[in-house]
Coordinates of C-alpha atoms and ligand atoms in Angstrom, one line a residue:
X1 CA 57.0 3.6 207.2
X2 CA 60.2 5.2 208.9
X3 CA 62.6 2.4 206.9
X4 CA 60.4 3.9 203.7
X5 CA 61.1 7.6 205.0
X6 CA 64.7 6.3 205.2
X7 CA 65.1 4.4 201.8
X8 CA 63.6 7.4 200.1
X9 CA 65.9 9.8 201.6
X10 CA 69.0 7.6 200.7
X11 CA 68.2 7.7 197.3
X12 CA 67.8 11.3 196.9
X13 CA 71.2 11.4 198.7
X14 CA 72.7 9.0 196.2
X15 CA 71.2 10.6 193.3
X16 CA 72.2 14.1 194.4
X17 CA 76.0 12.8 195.1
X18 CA 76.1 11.0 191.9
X19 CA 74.8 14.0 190.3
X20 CA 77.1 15.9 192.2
X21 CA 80.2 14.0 191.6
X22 CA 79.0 14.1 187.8
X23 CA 79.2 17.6 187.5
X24 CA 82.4 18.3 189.7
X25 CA 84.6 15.6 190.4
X26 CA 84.7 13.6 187.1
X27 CA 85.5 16.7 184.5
X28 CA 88.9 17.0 186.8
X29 CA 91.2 13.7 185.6
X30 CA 89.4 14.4 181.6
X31 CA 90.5 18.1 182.2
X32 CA 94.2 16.8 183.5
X33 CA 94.5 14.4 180.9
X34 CA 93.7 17.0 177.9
X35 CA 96.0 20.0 179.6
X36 CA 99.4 17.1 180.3
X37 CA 98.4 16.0 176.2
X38 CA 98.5 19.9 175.2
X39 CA 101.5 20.8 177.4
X40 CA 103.6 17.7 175.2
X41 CA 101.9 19.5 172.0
X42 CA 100.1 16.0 171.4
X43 CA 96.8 16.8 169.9
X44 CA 94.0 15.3 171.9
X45 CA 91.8 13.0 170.4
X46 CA 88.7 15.2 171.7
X47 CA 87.8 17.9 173.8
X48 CA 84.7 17.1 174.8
X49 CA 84.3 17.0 178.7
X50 CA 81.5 15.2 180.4
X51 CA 79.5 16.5 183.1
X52 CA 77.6 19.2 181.4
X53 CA 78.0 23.0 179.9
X54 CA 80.7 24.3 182.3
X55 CA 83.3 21.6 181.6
X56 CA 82.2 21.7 177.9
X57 CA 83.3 25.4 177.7
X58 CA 86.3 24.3 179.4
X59 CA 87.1 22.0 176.7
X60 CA 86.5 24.9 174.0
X61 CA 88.4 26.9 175.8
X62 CA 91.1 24.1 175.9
X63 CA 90.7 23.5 171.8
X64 CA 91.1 27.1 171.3
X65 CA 94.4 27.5 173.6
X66 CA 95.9 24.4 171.4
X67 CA 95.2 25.4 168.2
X68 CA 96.9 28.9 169.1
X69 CA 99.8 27.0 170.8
X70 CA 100.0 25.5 166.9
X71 CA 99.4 28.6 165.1
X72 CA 102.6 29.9 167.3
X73 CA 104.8 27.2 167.0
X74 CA 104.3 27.3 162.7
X75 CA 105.4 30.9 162.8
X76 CA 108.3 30.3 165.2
X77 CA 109.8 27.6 162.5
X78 CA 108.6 29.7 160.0
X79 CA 111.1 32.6 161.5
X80 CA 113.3 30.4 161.9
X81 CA 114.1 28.5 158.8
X82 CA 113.8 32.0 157.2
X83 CA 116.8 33.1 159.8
X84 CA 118.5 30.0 158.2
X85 CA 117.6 30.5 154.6
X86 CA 119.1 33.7 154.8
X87 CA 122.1 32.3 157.2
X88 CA 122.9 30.1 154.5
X89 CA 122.2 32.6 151.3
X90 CA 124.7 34.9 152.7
X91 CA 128.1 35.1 150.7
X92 CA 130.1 36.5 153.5
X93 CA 131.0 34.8 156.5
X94 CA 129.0 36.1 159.9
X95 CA 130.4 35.2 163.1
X96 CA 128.9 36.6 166.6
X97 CA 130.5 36.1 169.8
X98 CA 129.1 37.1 173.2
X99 CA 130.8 39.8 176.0
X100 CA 133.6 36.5 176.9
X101 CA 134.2 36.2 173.8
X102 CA 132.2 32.4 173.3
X103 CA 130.4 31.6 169.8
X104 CA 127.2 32.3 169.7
X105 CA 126.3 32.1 165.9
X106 CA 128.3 31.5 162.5
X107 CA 126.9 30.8 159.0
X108 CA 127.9 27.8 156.7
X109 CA 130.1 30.2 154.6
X110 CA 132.1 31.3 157.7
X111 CA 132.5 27.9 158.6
X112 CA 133.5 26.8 154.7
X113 CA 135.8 30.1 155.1
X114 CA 137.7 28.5 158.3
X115 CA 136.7 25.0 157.2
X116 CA 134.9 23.7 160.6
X117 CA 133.1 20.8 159.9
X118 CA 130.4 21.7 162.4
X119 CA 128.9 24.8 163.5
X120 CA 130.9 25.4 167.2
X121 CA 128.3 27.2 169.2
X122 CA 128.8 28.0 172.7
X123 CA 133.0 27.7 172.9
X124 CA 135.4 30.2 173.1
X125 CA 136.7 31.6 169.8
X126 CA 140.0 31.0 170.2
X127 CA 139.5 27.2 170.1
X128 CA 136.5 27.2 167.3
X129 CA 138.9 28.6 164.8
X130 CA 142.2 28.8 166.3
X131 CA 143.3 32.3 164.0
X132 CA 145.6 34.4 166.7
X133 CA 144.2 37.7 164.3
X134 CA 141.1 37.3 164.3
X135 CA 141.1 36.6 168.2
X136 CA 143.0 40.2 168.6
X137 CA 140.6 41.6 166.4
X138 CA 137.3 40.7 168.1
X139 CA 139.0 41.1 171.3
X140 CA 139.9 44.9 171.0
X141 CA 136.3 45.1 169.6
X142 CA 134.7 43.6 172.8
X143 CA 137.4 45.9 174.6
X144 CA 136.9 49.4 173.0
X145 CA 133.5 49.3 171.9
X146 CA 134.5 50.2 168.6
X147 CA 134.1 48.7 165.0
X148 CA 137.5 47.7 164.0
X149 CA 138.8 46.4 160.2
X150 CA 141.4 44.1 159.1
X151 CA 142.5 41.5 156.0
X152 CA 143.3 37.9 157.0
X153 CA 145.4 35.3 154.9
X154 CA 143.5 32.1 154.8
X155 CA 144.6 28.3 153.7
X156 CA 142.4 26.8 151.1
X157 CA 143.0 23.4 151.7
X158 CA 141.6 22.1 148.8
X159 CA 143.0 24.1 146.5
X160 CA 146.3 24.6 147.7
X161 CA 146.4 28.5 148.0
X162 CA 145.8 31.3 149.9
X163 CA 142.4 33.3 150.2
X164 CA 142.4 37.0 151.4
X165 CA 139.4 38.1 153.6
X166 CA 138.3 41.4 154.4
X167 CA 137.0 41.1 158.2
X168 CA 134.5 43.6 160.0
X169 CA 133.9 43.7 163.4
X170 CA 131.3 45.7 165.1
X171 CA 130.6 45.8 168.8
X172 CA 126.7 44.8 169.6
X173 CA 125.6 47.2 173.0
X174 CA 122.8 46.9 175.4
X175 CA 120.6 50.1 176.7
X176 CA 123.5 51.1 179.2
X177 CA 126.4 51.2 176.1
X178 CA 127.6 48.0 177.2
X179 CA 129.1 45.7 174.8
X180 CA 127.7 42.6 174.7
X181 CA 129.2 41.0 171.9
X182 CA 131.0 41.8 168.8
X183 CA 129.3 40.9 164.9
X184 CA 132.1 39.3 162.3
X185 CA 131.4 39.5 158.5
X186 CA 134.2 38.1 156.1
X187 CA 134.6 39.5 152.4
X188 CA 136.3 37.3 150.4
X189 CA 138.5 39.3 148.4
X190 CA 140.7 37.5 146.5
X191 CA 139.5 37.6 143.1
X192 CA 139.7 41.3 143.7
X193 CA 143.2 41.5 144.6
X194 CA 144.1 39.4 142.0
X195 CA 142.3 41.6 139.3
X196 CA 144.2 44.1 140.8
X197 CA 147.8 42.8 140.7
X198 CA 147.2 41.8 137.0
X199 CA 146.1 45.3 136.7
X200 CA 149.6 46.4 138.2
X201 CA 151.6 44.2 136.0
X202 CA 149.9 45.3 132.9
X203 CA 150.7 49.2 134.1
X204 CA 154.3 47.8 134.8
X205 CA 154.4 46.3 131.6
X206 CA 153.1 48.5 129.4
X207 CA 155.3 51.2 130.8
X208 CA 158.6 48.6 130.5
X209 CA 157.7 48.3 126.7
X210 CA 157.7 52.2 126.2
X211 CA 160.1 52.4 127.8
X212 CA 163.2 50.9 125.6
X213 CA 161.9 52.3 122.3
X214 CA 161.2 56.0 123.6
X215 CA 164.5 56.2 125.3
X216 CA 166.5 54.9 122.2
X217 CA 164.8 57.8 120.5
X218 CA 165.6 60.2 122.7
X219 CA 169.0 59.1 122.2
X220 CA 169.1 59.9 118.9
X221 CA 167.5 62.9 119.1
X222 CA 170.1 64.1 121.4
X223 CA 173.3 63.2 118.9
X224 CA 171.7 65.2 116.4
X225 CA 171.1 68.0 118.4
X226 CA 174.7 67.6 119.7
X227 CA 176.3 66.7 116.3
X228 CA 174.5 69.0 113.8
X229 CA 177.3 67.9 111.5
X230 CA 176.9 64.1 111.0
X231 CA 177.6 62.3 107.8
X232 CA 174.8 61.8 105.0
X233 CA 175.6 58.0 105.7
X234 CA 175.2 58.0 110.2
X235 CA 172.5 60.1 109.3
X236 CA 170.4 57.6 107.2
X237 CA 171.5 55.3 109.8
X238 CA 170.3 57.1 112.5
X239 CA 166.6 57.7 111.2
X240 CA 166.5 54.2 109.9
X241 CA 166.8 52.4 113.5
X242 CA 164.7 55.9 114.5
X243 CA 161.8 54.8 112.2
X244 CA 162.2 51.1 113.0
X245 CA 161.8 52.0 116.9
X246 CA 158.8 54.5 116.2
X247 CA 157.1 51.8 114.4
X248 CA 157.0 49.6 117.2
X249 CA 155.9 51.8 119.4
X250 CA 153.0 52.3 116.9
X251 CA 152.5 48.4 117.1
X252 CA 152.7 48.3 120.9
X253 CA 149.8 51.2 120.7
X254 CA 147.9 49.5 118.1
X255 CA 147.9 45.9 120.3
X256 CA 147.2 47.9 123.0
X257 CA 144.4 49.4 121.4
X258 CA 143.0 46.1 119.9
X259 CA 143.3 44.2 123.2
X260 CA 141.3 47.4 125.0
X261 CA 138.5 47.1 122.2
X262 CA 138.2 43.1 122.4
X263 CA 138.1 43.5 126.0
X264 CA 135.4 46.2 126.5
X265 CA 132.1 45.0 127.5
X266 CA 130.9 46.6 124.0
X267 CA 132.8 44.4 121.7
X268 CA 130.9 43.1 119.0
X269 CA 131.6 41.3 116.0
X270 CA 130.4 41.4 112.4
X271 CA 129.1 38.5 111.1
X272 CA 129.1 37.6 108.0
X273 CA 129.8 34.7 105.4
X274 CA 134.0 34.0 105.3
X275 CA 135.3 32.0 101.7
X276 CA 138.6 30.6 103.7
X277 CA 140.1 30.1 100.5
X278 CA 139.6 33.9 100.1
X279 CA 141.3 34.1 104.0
X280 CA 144.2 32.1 103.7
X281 CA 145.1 33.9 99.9
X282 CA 145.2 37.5 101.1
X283 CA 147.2 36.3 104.3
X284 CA 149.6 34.5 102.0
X285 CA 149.6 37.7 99.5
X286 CA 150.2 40.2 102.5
X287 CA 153.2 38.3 103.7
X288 CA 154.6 37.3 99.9
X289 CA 157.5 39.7 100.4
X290 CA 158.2 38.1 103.8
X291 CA 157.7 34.4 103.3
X292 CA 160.1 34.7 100.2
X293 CA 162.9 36.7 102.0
X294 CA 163.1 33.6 104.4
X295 CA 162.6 31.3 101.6
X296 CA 159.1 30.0 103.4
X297 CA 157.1 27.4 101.4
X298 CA 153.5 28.0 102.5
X299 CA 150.6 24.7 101.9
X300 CA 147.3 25.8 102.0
X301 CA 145.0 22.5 103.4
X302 CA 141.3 23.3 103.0
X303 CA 139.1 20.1 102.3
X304 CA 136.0 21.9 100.2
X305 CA 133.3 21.4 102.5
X306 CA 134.9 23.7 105.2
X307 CA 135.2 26.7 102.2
X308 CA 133.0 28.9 104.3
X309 CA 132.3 30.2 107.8
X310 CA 130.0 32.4 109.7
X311 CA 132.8 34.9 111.6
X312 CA 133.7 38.7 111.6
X313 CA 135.6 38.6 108.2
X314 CA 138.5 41.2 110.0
X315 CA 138.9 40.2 112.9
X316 CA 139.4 36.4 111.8
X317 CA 141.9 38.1 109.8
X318 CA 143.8 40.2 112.6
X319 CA 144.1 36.7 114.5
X320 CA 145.8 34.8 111.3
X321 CA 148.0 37.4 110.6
X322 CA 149.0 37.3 114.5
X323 CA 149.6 33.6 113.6
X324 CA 151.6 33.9 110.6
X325 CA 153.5 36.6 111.9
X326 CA 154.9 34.2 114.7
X327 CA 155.1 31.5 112.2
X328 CA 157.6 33.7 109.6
X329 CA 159.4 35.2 112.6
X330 CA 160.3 31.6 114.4
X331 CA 160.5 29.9 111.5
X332 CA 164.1 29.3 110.5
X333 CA 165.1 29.5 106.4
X334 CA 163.6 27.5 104.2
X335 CA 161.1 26.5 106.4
X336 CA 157.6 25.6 105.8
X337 CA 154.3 26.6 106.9
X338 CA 151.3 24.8 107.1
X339 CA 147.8 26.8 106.8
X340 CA 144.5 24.4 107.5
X341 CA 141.2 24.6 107.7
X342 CA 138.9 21.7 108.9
X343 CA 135.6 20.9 110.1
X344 CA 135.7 19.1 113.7
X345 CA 132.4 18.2 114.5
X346 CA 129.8 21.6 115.1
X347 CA 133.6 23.1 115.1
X348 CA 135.3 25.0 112.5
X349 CA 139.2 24.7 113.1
X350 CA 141.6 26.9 111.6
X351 CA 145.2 26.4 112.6
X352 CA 148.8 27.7 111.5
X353 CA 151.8 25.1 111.7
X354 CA 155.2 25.6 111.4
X355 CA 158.7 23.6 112.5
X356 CA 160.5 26.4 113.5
X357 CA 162.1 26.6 117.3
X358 CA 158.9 25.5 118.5
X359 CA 158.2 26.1 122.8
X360 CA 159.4 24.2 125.6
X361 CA 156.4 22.5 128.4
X362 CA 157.0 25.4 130.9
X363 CA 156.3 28.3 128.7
X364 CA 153.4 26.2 126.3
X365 CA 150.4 27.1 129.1
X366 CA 151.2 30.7 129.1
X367 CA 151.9 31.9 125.3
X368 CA 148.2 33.8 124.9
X369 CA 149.0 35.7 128.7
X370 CA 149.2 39.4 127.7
X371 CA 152.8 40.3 127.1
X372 CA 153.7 36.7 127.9
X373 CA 157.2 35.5 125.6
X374 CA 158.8 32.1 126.0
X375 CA 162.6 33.4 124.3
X376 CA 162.1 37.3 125.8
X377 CA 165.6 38.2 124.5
X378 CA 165.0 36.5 120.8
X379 CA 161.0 37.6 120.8
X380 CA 162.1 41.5 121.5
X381 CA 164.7 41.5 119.1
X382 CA 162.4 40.1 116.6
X383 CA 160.0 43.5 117.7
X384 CA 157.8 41.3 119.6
X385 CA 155.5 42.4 122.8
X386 CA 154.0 39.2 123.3
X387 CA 150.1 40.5 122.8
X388 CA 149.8 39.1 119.8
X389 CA 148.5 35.4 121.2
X390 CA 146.4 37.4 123.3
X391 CA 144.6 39.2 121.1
X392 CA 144.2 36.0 119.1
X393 CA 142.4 34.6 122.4
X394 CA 140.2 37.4 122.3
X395 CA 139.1 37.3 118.9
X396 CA 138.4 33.5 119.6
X397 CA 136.8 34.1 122.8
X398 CA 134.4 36.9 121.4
X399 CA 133.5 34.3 118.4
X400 CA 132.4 31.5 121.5
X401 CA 135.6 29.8 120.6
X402 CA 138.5 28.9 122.0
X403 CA 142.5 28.5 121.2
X404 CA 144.6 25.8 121.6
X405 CA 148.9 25.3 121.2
X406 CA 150.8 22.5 120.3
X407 CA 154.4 22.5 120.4
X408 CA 157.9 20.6 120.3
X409 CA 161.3 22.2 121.1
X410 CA 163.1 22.4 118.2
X411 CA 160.7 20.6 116.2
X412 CA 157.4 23.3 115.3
X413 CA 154.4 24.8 116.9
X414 CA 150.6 24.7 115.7
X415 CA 147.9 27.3 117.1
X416 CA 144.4 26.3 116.2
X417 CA 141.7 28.8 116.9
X418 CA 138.2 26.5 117.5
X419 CA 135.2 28.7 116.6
X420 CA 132.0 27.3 116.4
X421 CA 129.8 26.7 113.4
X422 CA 127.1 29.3 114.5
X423 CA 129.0 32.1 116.5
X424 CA 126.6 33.3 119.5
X425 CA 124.3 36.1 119.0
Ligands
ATP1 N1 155.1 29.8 116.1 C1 155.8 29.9 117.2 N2 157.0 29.3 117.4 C2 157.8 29.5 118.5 N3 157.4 30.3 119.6 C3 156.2 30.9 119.5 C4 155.4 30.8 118.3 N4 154.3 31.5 118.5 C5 154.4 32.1 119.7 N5 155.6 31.7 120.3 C6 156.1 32.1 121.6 O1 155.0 32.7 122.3 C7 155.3 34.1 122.7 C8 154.0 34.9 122.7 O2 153.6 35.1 121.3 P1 152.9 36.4 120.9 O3 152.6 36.4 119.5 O4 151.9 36.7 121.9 O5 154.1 37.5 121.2 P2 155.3 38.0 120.2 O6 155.1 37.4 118.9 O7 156.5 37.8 121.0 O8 155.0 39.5 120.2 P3 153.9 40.3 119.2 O9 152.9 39.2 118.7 O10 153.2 41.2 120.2 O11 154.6 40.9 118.2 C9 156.4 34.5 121.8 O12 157.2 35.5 122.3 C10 157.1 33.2 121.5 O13 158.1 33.0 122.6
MG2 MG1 153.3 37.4 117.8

């Protein structure tokens, strides 16, 4: 009976431990097992716990901590890659360095702009980029606590030139006004300063042209007023080389004027059917007088299936005559001059030939640059500005065409203005 008594009671004891070690021991390594997998961001294969509703709700509880701990971790990437996305949109340079003056961020343009290879976080400016004015800069920044401004001259190695940068630097401060840092953006202005110095030349050479015709006819002016009694003959003299000077200022200002109006964002062109035969004999009848002085022989080359285009009629004109003008005026006597007009494909090619002085290698590139002359002394005694290439460029430009130059010293020069079949628009 007592070993009975005994057996019995060691059973409950067993059962009771069992139950016991069910409910409160053996959740524990589960429980470990499923916080370690969390804490690497693994995702547990379950989170069911054994042993019974209270480490079940433990193992919700878990479930719910790591899908939270996932939801967190897509929006940090999320901010992230956006920081990068706009890092990397950003078409100035951005540099911030901390209070000692050590990297702590720069965009892929900043490092395009100083060509770095790498992004170099964490070391001292000086030695990421090595630019002794830029240093200064962000230096007095971090010093004074105040934004500061300056250009920078940068090597483009790959193009072989220089690129101007506008730099800004402005100090970053904590609650207490302490500067902690110093932001960098870099404005690449170089397009803008070149715009500008062409600007400057054309003001410089606009006035240089004006300049020679007005002052030889304030010369005159002057020995009239002085010599009231100047002979019929110095007289005629006089206003003749008067009028030829006032007429070249009325070029200068018509060129001008044509140049503004091709240039303007409002040029248009009207279209309309062109008969080149119709083009090339009213050129040839507007310079008759011309052509024969210089004893020019003129051959028209149109192949019938080019006789007509789809260009603005006058303008198409303005550029020929530009043409023909050079032609006649580099032409020597007797000379001859070759008009054409071909088909090249979906191109319509209409060019002007001559063997005249013709242009050396050096000066070929630049002929349809504004006020650009190869012979300056022989092309301004001739009356030239050198616009009229230039306006020819436009007229081809405006048409979705191009221009192109051939030319031999001593030997003849061809301009052919390319326009397209179907002009744009
Ligand atoms: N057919 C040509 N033969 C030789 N040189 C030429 C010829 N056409 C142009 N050039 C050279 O190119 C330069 C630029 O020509 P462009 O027509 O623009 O100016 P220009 O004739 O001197 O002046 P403008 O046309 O304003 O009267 C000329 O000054 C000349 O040196
Ligand atoms: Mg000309």
């Amino acid at each position: 009976m007592y070993w009975l008594i005994l057996g019995v009671l060691c059973a409950i004891f067993a059962v009771t431990a069992l139950f016991l070690w069910q409910k409160w021991a053996a959740p524990w390594p589960q429980i470990e097992q499923l916080v370690s997998q969390i804490a690497r961001g693994e995702r547990p294969s379950t989170f069911l716990i054994n042993g019974g509703k209270d480490p079940h709700r433990v193992g919700l509880a878990l479930e719910n901590i790591f899908a939270r701990q996932q939801e967190l971790e897509l929006q940090i990437a999320g901010r992230e890659s956006g920081t990068q996305t706009i890092l990397g949109a950003m078409e100035d340079g951005l540099l911030v360095v901390d209070a000692r003056s050590h990297v702590t961020l720069m965009n892929p343009t900043f490092q395009k702009q100083f060509e770095l290879r790498d992004p170099a976080v964490g070391v001292p400016l000086v030695e990421a980029v090595r630019h002794a004015t830029l240093d200064q800069l962000v230096a007095e920044t971090l010093l004074t606590g105040e934004a500061m401004r300056s250009e920078l001259s940068l090597a483009d190695s790959r193009t072989h030139s220089e690129r101007h940068v506008e730099v800004s630097a402005v100090p970053i401060k904590n609650a207490d006004d302490e500067v902690t840092g110093t932001v960098v953006l870099f404005h690449d202005i170089t397009e803008l300063k070149q715009l500008d110095q062409i600007r400057r030349d054309f003001v410089a050479n606009v006035s240089h042209e004006l300049r020679t015709p007005l002052s030889i006819l304030r010369g005159y002016i002057e020995v009239l007023f002085d010599e009231p009694q100047t002979s019929r003959e110095e007289l005629t003299r006089i206003l003749s080389i008067m009028e030829r000077h006032s007429k070249r200022l009325q070029r200068l200002v018509d060129d001008l004027l044509s140049l503004a109006q091709l240039e303007s964002s409002h040029a248009e062109l009207e279209i309309s059917v062109v008969r080149m035969d119709e083009l090339f004999n009213n050129l040839i009848r507007d310079w008759k007088e011309k052509l024969t002085g210089k004893n020019l022989k003129v051959i028209v080359d149109l192949p019938s299936e080019t006789s007509v285009l789809r260009a603005d009629g006058t303008r198409l004109e303005e550029a020929l005559h530009n043409l023909l003008d050079n032609a006649v005026k580099f032409s020597p006597d007797n000379g001859q001059i070759r008009l054409r007009g071909t088909r090249c494909g979906s191109n319509v090619v209409l060019s002007v030939a001559d063997n005249g002085i013709g242009i050396s290698k050096e000066h070929l590139p630049r002929i349809f640059e504004r006020f650009y002359r190869a012979d300056k002394a022989r092309s301004r005694e001739l009356g030239g500005t050198g616009l009229g290439l230039a306006i020819v460029k436009h007229i081809a430009q405006l048409h979705g065409g191009r221009v192109e130059a051939e030319s031999e010293l001593g030997r003849g020069t061809t301009i052919r203005i390319v326009l397209p079949e179907v002009p744009p628009g």
